[in-house]
Coordinates of C-alpha atoms in Angstrom, one line a residue:
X1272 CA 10.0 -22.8 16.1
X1273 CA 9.6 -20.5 12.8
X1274 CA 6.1 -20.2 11.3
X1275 CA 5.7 -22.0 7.7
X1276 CA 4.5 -19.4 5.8
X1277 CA 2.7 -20.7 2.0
X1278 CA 4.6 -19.2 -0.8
X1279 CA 3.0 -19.7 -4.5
X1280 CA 6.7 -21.1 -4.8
X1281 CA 9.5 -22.3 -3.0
X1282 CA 11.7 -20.5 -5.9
X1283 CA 12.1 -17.0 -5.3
X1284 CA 12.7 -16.5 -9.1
X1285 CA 9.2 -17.4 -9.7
X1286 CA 7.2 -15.2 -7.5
X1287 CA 7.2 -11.0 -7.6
X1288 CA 7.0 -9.5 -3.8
X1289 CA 4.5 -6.6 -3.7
X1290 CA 4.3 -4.9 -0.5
X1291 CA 2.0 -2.1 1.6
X1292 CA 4.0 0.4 3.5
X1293 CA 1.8 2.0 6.4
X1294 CA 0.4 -0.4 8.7
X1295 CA 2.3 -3.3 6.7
X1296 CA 6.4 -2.9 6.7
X1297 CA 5.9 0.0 8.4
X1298 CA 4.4 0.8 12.2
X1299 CA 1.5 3.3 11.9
X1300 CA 2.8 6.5 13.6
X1301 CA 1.0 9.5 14.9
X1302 CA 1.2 11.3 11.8
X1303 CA 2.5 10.3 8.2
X1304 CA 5.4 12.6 8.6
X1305 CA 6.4 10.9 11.8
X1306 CA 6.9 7.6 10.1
X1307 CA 10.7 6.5 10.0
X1308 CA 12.1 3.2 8.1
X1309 CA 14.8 1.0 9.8
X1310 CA 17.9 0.7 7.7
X1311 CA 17.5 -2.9 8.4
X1312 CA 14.6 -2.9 6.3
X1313 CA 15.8 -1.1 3.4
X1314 CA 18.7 -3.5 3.5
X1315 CA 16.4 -6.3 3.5
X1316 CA 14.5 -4.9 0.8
X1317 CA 17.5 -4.4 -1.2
X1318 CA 18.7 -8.3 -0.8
X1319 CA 15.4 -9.2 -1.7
X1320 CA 15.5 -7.3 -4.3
X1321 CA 18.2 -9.1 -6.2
X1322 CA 17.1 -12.4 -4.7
X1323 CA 13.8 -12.2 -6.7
X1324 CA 15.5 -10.9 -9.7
X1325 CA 13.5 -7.4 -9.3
X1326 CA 10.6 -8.4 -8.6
X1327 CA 10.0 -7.1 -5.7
X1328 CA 7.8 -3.4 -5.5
X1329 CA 6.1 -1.1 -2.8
X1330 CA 2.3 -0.4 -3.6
X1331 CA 0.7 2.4 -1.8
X1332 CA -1.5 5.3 -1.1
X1333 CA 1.3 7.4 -1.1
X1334 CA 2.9 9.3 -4.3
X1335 CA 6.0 7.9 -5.8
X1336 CA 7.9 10.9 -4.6
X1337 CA 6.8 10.3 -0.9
X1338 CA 7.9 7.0 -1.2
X1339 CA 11.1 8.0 -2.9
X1340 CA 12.0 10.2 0.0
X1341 CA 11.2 7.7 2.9
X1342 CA 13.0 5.3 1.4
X1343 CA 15.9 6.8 -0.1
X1344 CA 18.3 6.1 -1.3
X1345 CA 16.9 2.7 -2.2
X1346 CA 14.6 2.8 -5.2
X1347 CA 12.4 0.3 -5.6
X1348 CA 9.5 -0.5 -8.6
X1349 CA 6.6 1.1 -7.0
X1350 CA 2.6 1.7 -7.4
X1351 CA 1.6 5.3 -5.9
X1352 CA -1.1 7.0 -5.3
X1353 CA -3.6 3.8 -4.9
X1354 CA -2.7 2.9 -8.4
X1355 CA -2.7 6.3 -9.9
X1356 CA 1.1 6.2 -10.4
X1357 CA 3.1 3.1 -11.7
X1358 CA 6.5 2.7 -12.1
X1359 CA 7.4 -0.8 -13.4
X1360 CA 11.0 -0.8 -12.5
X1361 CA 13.1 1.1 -10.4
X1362 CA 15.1 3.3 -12.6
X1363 CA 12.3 3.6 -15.0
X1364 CA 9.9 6.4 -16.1
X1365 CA 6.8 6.6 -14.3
X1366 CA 3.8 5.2 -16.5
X1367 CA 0.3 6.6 -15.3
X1368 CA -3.3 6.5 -16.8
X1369 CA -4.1 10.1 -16.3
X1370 CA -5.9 9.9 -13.1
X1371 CA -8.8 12.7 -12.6
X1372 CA -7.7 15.1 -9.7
X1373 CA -10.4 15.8 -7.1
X1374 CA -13.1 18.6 -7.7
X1375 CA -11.2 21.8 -6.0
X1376 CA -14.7 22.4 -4.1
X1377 CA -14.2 18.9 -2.6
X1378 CA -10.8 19.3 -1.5
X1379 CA -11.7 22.7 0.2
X1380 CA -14.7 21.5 2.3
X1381 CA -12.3 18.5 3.5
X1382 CA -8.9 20.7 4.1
X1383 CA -12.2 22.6 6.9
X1384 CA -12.6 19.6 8.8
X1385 CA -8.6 19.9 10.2
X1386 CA -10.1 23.8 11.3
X1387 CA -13.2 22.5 12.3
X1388 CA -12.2 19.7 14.4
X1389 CA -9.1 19.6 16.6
X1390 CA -6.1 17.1 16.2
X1391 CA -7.8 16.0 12.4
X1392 CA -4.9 16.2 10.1
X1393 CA -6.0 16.4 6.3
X1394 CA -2.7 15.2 4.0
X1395 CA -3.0 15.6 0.7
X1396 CA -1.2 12.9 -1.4
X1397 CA -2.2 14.2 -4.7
X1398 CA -4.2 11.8 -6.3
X1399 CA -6.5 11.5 -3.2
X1400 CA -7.0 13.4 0.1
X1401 CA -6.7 11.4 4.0
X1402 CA -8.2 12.5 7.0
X1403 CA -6.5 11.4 9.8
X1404 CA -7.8 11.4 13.5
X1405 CA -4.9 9.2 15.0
X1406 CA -4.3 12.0 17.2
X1407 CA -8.2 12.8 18.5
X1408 CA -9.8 9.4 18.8
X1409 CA -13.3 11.4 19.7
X1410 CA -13.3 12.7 16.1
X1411 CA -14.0 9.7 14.6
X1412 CA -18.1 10.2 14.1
X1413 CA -17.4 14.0 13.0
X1414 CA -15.1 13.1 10.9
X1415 CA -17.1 10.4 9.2
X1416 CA -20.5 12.3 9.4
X1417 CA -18.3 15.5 7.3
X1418 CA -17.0 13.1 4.8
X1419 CA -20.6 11.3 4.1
X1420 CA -22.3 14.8 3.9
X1421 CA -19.3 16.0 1.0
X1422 CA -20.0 13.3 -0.9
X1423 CA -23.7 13.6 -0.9
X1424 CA -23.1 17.5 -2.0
X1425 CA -21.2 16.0 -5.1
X1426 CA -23.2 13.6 -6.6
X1427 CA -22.1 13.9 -9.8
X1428 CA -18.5 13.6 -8.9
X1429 CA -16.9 10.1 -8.6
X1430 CA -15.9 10.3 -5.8
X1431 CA -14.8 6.7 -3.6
X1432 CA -14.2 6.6 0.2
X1433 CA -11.7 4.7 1.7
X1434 CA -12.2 3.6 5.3
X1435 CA -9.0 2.9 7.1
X1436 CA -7.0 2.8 10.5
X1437 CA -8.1 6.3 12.4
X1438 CA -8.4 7.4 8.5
X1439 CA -10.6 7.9 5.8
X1440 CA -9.0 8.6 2.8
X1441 CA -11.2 10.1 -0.3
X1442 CA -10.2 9.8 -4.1
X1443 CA -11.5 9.8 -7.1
X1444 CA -13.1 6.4 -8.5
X1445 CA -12.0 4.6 -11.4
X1446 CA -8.4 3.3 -10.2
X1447 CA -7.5 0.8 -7.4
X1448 CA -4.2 -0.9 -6.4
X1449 CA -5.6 -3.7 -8.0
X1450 CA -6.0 -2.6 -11.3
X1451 CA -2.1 -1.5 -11.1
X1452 CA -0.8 -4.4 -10.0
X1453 CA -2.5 -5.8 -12.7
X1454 CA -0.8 -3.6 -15.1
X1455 CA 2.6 -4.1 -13.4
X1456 CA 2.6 -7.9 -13.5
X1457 CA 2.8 -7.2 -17.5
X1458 CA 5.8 -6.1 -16.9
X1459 CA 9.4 -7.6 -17.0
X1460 CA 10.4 -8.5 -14.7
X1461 CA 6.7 -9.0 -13.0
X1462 CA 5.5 -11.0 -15.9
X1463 CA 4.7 -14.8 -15.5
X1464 CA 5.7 -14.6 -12.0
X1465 CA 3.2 -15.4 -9.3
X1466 CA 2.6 -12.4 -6.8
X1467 CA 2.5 -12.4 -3.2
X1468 CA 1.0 -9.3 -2.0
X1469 CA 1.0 -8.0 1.6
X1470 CA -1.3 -5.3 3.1
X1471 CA -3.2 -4.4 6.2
X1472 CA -5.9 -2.2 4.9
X1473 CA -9.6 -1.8 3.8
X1474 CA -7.2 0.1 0.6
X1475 CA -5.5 -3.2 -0.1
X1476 CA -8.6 -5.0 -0.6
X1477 CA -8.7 -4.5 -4.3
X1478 CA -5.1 -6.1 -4.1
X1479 CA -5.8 -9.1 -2.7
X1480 CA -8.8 -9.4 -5.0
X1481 CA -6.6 -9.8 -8.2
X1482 CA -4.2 -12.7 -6.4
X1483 CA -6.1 -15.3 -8.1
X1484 CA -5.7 -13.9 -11.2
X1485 CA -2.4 -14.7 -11.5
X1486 CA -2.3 -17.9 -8.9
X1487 CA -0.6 -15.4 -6.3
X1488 CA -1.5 -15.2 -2.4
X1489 CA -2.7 -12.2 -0.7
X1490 CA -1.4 -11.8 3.2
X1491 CA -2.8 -9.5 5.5
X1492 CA -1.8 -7.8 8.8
X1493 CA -3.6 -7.5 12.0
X1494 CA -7.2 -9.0 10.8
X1495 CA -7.6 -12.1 8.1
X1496 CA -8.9 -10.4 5.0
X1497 CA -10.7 -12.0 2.9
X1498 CA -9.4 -13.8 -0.1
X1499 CA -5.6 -13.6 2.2
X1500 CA -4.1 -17.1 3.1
X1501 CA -2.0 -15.3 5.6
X1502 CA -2.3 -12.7 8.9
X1503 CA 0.3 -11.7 10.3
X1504 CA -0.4 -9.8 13.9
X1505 CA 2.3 -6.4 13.1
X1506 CA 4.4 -5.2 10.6
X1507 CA 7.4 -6.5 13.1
X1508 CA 6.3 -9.9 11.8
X1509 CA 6.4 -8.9 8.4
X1510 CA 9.8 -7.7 8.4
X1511 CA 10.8 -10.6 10.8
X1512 CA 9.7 -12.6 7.6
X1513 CA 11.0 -10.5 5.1
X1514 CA 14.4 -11.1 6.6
X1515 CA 13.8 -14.6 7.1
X1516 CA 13.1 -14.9 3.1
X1517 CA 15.8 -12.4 1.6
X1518 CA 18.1 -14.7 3.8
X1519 CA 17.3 -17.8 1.6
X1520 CA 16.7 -17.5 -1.7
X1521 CA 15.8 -21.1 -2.8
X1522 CA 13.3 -21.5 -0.1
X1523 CA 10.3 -20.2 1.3
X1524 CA 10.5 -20.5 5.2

């Protein structure tokens, strides 16, 4: 028997698809470079795509040119960089508020802690920096205790940190996914539509936050976030859904 899963409406016309990558259609792997996407899901993407009219756009910590390359050659309306990069439609211009890049000191002291601490990987995406400690488990206190202690040495600098899955990710305050998807659904052909969103994270949070803004529904992945009327247990689900949807455009299943 298939799950019924709410949709804002059983038209897909009238809703925009906004979807998390790591953790969300994607399997967490043991380091960001290692992640792979199935052709099936860029194919699914692509139906859906054209099913909602395109309205359908990947919103994520990484960069628009990360997601670009893992997801190429599809191209897709995207948010990047937590909402530091926006780019309303897929053969479009990217449109960003100027986001403030983190103080050089700050991003020196955290690029020591992959030295310092054995099987911590520090990615810089840009707009924000991730410590990653998939790989050494043990490292989760240092890590934590490193981060906390950088912050408290900068604080004038607005800095935000972002707890995640064997991550903590640390950016600059002042812009969210939220805001961004805010900003996209001003835009054709976002606009008027309600949003689904779907993400697995504490980053996503801010996403789900602005669902009721515009009568949309905020699903979540491997916990029940709040304000989420949804959980689904992996991104295997999600896909499994996607599919199910992009096969059936009329109707939510």
């Amino acid at each position: 028997m298939i799950e019924t899963i709410p949709l804002p409406s059983a038209n897909l016309r009238d809703i925009a698809v906004l979807l998390d990558i790591d953790g969300t259609i994607l399997d967490i792997a043991p380091t960001p470079g290692a992640v792979t996407v199935p052709a099936s899901l860029r194919q699914t993407l692509a139906r859906l795509a054209r099913q909602t009219g395109g309205a359908l756009a990947l919103v994520s910590g990484r960069s628009l040119a990360d997601i670009d390359l893992l997801f190429a050659p599809l191209r897709l309306p995207a948010i990047g960089g937590h909402g530091a990069e926006l780019r309303p439609s897929a053969n479009g211009e990217m449109e960003s508020e100027h986001a403030p890049a983190l103080d050089g000191g700050v991003r020196d002291r955290l690029a020591e802690l992959a030295v310092a601490a054995p099987g911590v990987l520090v990615e810089d995406k840009g707009y924000s920096l991730a410590v990653h400690y998939r790989l050494a488990p043990e490292q989760e206190g240092r890590v934590k205790q490193a981060v906390a202690a950088i912050k408290a040495d900068w604080p004038k600098e607005p800095i935000e940190v972002l707890p995640g899955k064997a991550v903590v990710e640390i950016k600059s305050a002042g812009f969210h996914k939220g805001a961004a998807i805010r900003q996209l659904m001003q835009y054709e052909p976002f606009a008027g539509r309600r949003p689904v969103f779907v993400g697995d994270d504490t980053t996503d949070e801010s996403g789900f936050a602005v669902m009721p803004e515009f009568n949309g529904f905020g699903f979540s992945v491997g916990r029940r976030a709040r304000g989420t009327v949804h959980c689904f247990a992996a991104p295997s689900d999600v896909r499994r859904w996607l599919e199910r949807l992009a096969g059936d455009g009329s109707r939510a299943r």
